[in-house]
Amino acid sequence: MDLRAIFMGLSFALIWSSAFTSARIIVAHAPPMGSLAVRFLISGLIGVAVAKALGQSWNLTRSQWRAVFIFGLCQNALYLGLNFVAMQWIEAGLASIIASTMPLMVALAGWSIFGDRLKPMAALGLAAGIAGVAVIMGTRLSGGVDLTGVMLCFVGAAALTIATLSVRTASGGGNLMMIVGLQMFVGAFFLAIASLLMETFTVDWSWKLGAAFTYTIFAPGLLATWIWFALVGRIGAVRAATFHFLTPFFGVAIAAMLLGENLTWVDGIGVAIITVGILLVQLSKQNPTRT
């Protein structure tokens, strides 16, 4: 893995993790699904405009269109939508910890659905990840954490797993920024329908909302997504997913610094165990085998 790929991976992990904190600020002032739909619409328009300026085309291959739809639905509408809704009731740090289990879910899906053979290191990583989640959730549940919010985050992580398994078909064939923009429209469409059916669009306008919303559009929305697709195209989905092991640390650290969320020593131990588990799983898949 070259230095450029490492820099891209670290940048992606930091920006991606910060999205939980900005989302927590947004949902405190605006309806979650409605605000997210508007964000995706704006991000999509900007992304497509940039792509056209770069000479890219929306004449994608069939596999790219399929991946754009799946990625837009699973990551944008389901994963981010469910996390935005959940963060009305749970902290950003906890949401980021749950989201960080995605690489573990990818490994589990590979074993249970696609027949991938789990190497001893991967099995140990899965066990460690599950143990780390159990440590954190045990403490949070005893402290009265909202179960609905937790379940929504786990369902969202499962949806992100599906999106990740489909991303490799979108990263090839060029037109990368166009793909980034188009999958934003997919998320905007489904979230707008859900918002119209279930939400009342009332907004508490403030500079915090404006700053968080603008940041979310350009950083996690466009920049991080572009970096992710580019990173997958450069080093492959398996190696790229290794950088997700940084999400728990970055997520809770940013939430603690900007939102003042409490981080107990038990949380720290759980995050460390999950991080080790994710790293072991990803390292074991550098040369995946099948039965």
Coordinates of C-alpha atoms in Angstrom, one line a residue, residues 2-279:
D2 CA 1.6 3.3 -1.1
L3 CA 1.8 6.5 0.9
R4 CA -1.0 8.2 -1.2
A5 CA -3.4 5.4 -0.5
I6 CA -2.6 5.6 3.2
F7 CA -3.2 9.4 3.2
M8 CA -6.5 8.8 1.3
G9 CA -7.6 6.1 3.8
L10 CA -6.7 8.3 6.9
S11 CA -8.5 11.3 5.4
F12 CA -11.6 9.2 4.6
A13 CA -11.7 7.7 8.1
L14 CA -11.4 11.1 9.7
I15 CA -14.0 12.8 7.5
W16 CA -16.4 9.9 7.7
S17 CA -16.2 9.7 11.5
S18 CA -16.9 13.4 11.8
A19 CA -20.3 12.9 10.0
F20 CA -21.8 11.5 13.2
T21 CA -21.1 14.7 15.1
S22 CA -22.4 17.0 12.4
A23 CA -25.5 14.8 12.0
R24 CA -26.2 15.1 15.8
I25 CA -26.2 18.9 15.4
I26 CA -28.5 18.8 12.4
V27 CA -31.1 16.6 13.9
A28 CA -31.3 18.8 17.0
H29 CA -32.6 21.6 14.7
A30 CA -34.3 20.0 11.8
P31 CA -36.3 16.8 10.8
P32 CA -33.7 14.1 10.1
M33 CA -34.9 12.5 6.9
G34 CA -36.1 15.8 5.4
S35 CA -32.8 17.6 6.1
L36 CA -30.9 14.6 4.8
A37 CA -32.9 14.5 1.6
V38 CA -32.2 18.2 1.0
R39 CA -28.5 17.5 1.6
F40 CA -28.4 14.7 -0.9
L41 CA -30.2 16.7 -3.5
I42 CA -27.7 19.6 -3.2
S43 CA -24.7 17.2 -3.0
G44 CA -26.0 15.4 -6.1
L45 CA -26.4 18.6 -8.1
I46 CA -22.9 19.7 -7.2
G47 CA -21.4 16.3 -7.9
V48 CA -23.0 16.0 -11.3
A49 CA -22.1 19.6 -12.2
V50 CA -18.4 18.9 -11.2
A51 CA -18.5 15.7 -13.2
K52 CA -19.8 17.4 -16.3
A53 CA -17.2 20.1 -16.0
L54 CA -14.6 17.3 -15.9
G55 CA -16.0 15.9 -19.1
Q56 CA -17.5 12.8 -17.4
S57 CA -20.7 11.2 -18.8
W58 CA -23.7 9.6 -17.2
N59 CA -23.7 6.9 -19.8
L60 CA -22.7 4.3 -17.2
T61 CA -22.4 0.5 -17.7
R62 CA -25.2 -1.7 -16.5
S63 CA -23.2 -2.9 -13.5
Q64 CA -22.4 0.7 -12.6
W65 CA -26.0 1.8 -12.7
R66 CA -26.9 -1.2 -10.5
A67 CA -24.2 -0.4 -8.0
V68 CA -25.2 3.3 -8.0
F69 CA -28.8 2.4 -7.1
I70 CA -27.8 -0.1 -4.4
F71 CA -25.2 2.2 -2.9
G72 CA -27.6 5.2 -3.0
L73 CA -30.4 3.1 -1.4
C74 CA -28.4 1.2 1.2
Q75 CA -25.8 3.7 2.2
N76 CA -27.6 7.0 1.7
A77 CA -31.3 6.3 2.3
L78 CA -31.0 3.4 4.8
Y79 CA -27.7 3.6 6.6
L80 CA -27.5 7.4 6.9
G81 CA -31.2 7.9 7.1
L82 CA -31.6 5.4 10.0
N83 CA -28.6 6.9 11.7
F84 CA -29.9 10.4 11.4
V85 CA -33.3 9.3 12.9
A86 CA -31.5 7.4 15.7
M87 CA -29.4 10.3 16.7
Q88 CA -32.5 12.1 17.9
W89 CA -32.2 9.7 20.9
I90 CA -28.6 8.4 21.1
E91 CA -25.2 10.1 21.2
A92 CA -23.1 10.5 18.1
G93 CA -20.2 8.6 19.7
L94 CA -22.4 5.5 20.2
A95 CA -23.7 5.7 16.7
S96 CA -20.2 5.8 15.3
I97 CA -19.2 2.8 17.4
I98 CA -22.2 0.8 16.0
A99 CA -21.4 1.9 12.5
S100 CA -17.8 0.7 12.9
T101 CA -19.0 -2.9 13.1
M102 CA -19.7 -2.8 9.3
P103 CA -16.4 -4.5 8.4
L104 CA -17.2 -7.3 10.9
M105 CA -20.6 -7.7 9.2
V106 CA -18.9 -7.9 5.8
A107 CA -16.7 -10.7 7.0
L108 CA -19.7 -12.5 8.6
A109 CA -21.7 -12.1 5.4
G110 CA -18.8 -13.4 3.4
W111 CA -18.7 -16.5 5.5
S112 CA -22.4 -17.2 5.9
I113 CA -23.6 -16.1 2.5
F114 CA -20.8 -16.3 0.0
G115 CA -19.0 -19.3 1.5
D116 CA -15.7 -17.5 2.3
R117 CA -13.5 -19.5 4.6
L118 CA -12.7 -17.7 7.9
K119 CA -9.1 -17.9 8.7
P120 CA -8.2 -18.2 12.4
M121 CA -7.2 -14.5 12.5
A122 CA -10.6 -13.5 11.0
A123 CA -12.5 -15.7 13.5
L124 CA -10.5 -14.2 16.3
G125 CA -11.2 -10.7 15.0
L126 CA -15.0 -11.4 14.7
A127 CA -15.0 -12.7 18.3
A128 CA -13.1 -9.7 19.5
G129 CA -15.5 -7.3 17.7
I130 CA -18.5 -9.0 19.1
A131 CA -17.0 -8.9 22.6
G132 CA -16.2 -5.2 22.3
V133 CA -19.7 -4.4 21.2
A134 CA -21.0 -6.4 24.2
V135 CA -18.8 -4.5 26.6
I136 CA -20.0 -1.1 25.4
M137 CA -23.7 -2.1 24.9
G138 CA -23.8 -3.7 28.4
T139 CA -22.8 -0.5 30.0
R140 CA -25.0 1.7 27.8
L141 CA -28.1 -0.5 28.3
S142 CA -27.7 -0.5 32.1
G143 CA -27.4 3.3 31.8
G144 CA -30.8 3.5 30.0
V145 CA -29.7 4.1 26.4
D146 CA -32.6 4.2 23.9
L147 CA -33.1 0.8 22.4
T148 CA -35.0 2.0 19.4
G149 CA -32.0 4.3 18.4
V150 CA -29.6 1.4 18.9
M151 CA -31.6 -1.0 16.8
L152 CA -31.9 1.6 14.0
C153 CA -28.1 2.0 14.0
F154 CA -27.5 -1.7 13.7
V155 CA -30.0 -2.1 10.9
G156 CA -28.2 0.9 9.2
A157 CA -24.8 -0.9 9.6
A158 CA -26.3 -4.0 7.9
A159 CA -27.5 -1.8 5.0
L160 CA -24.0 -0.3 4.8
T161 CA -22.6 -3.8 4.6
I162 CA -24.7 -4.4 1.5
A163 CA -23.5 -1.1 0.0
T164 CA -19.9 -2.0 0.6
L165 CA -20.2 -5.4 -1.0
S166 CA -21.6 -3.6 -4.1
V167 CA -19.1 -0.8 -4.3
R168 CA -16.4 -2.6 -6.3
T169 CA -18.7 -2.7 -9.4
A170 CA -19.1 1.0 -9.3
S171 CA -15.4 1.9 -8.9
G172 CA -14.3 0.6 -12.3
G173 CA -15.0 2.0 -15.7
G174 CA -14.4 5.7 -15.0
N175 CA -16.9 8.5 -14.5
L176 CA -16.2 8.4 -10.8
M177 CA -17.5 11.9 -9.8
M178 CA -20.6 11.3 -11.9
I179 CA -21.3 8.1 -9.9
V180 CA -20.8 10.0 -6.7
G181 CA -23.4 12.6 -7.7
L182 CA -25.9 10.2 -9.1
Q183 CA -26.1 7.9 -6.1
M184 CA -26.9 11.1 -4.0
F185 CA -30.1 11.5 -6.0
V186 CA -31.1 7.9 -5.2
G187 CA -30.8 8.6 -1.5
A188 CA -32.6 12.0 -1.9
F189 CA -35.6 10.4 -3.7
F190 CA -36.3 7.7 -1.1
L191 CA -35.7 10.0 1.9
A192 CA -37.9 12.7 0.5
I193 CA -40.8 10.2 0.2
A194 CA -40.2 8.9 3.8
S195 CA -40.0 12.5 5.1
L196 CA -43.3 13.5 3.4
L197 CA -45.0 10.5 4.8
M198 CA -43.7 10.6 8.4
E199 CA -42.3 14.0 9.3
T200 CA -43.4 17.6 9.9
F201 CA -40.9 19.9 8.2
T202 CA -40.2 22.5 10.9
V203 CA -36.7 24.0 11.2
D204 CA -35.0 25.8 14.1
W205 CA -32.7 28.1 12.0
S206 CA -29.3 28.8 13.6
W207 CA -25.7 29.3 12.6
K208 CA -24.9 25.8 14.1
L209 CA -27.4 24.2 11.8
G210 CA -26.1 26.1 8.8
A211 CA -22.4 25.3 9.6
A212 CA -23.2 21.6 10.2
F213 CA -25.4 21.3 7.1
T214 CA -22.8 22.9 4.8
Y215 CA -20.0 20.8 6.2
T216 CA -22.0 17.6 5.8
I217 CA -22.7 18.4 2.2
F218 CA -19.1 19.0 1.1
A219 CA -17.0 16.9 3.5
P220 CA -18.8 13.6 4.4
G221 CA -21.2 14.0 1.5
L222 CA -19.0 14.6 -1.5
L223 CA -15.4 14.5 -0.5
A224 CA -15.4 11.4 1.6
T225 CA -17.6 9.5 -0.9
W226 CA -15.2 10.4 -3.7
I227 CA -12.2 9.4 -1.7
W228 CA -13.8 6.1 -0.8
F229 CA -14.6 5.2 -4.5
A230 CA -11.1 6.3 -5.5
L231 CA -9.5 4.3 -2.7
V232 CA -11.4 1.2 -3.6
G233 CA -10.4 1.6 -7.2
R234 CA -6.7 2.1 -6.2
I235 CA -6.2 -0.7 -3.7
G236 CA -9.4 -2.8 -3.7
A237 CA -12.4 -3.1 -1.4
V238 CA -10.7 -5.4 1.1
R239 CA -7.7 -3.2 1.8
A240 CA -9.7 0.0 1.7
A241 CA -12.1 -1.4 4.3
T242 CA -9.2 -1.7 6.7
F243 CA -9.3 2.0 7.3
H244 CA -12.8 1.6 8.9
F245 CA -10.9 0.3 12.0
L246 CA -10.2 3.9 12.8
T247 CA -13.9 4.9 12.8
P248 CA -14.5 4.1 16.5
F249 CA -11.6 6.1 17.8
F250 CA -12.2 9.1 15.5
G251 CA -15.9 9.0 16.0
V252 CA -15.9 9.1 19.8
A253 CA -13.0 11.5 19.9
I254 CA -14.7 14.1 17.6
A255 CA -18.0 13.8 19.5
A256 CA -16.3 14.3 22.8
M257 CA -14.4 17.3 21.6
L258 CA -17.2 19.1 19.8
L259 CA -20.3 17.9 21.6
G260 CA -18.9 17.3 25.1
E261 CA -20.1 13.7 25.1
N262 CA -18.9 11.6 28.0
L263 CA -16.4 8.7 27.3
T264 CA -16.0 6.3 30.1
W265 CA -13.1 3.9 30.6
V266 CA -15.4 1.0 29.8
D267 CA -16.2 2.7 26.5
G268 CA -12.5 3.1 25.8
I269 CA -11.8 -0.6 26.4
G270 CA -14.7 -1.6 24.2
V271 CA -13.6 0.7 21.4
A272 CA -10.1 -0.7 21.6
I273 CA -11.3 -4.3 21.4
I274 CA -13.6 -3.5 18.4
T275 CA -10.7 -1.7 16.7
V276 CA -8.4 -4.7 17.1
G277 CA -11.2 -7.0 15.9
I278 CA -11.8 -5.0 12.8
L279 CA -8.0 -4.8 12.0

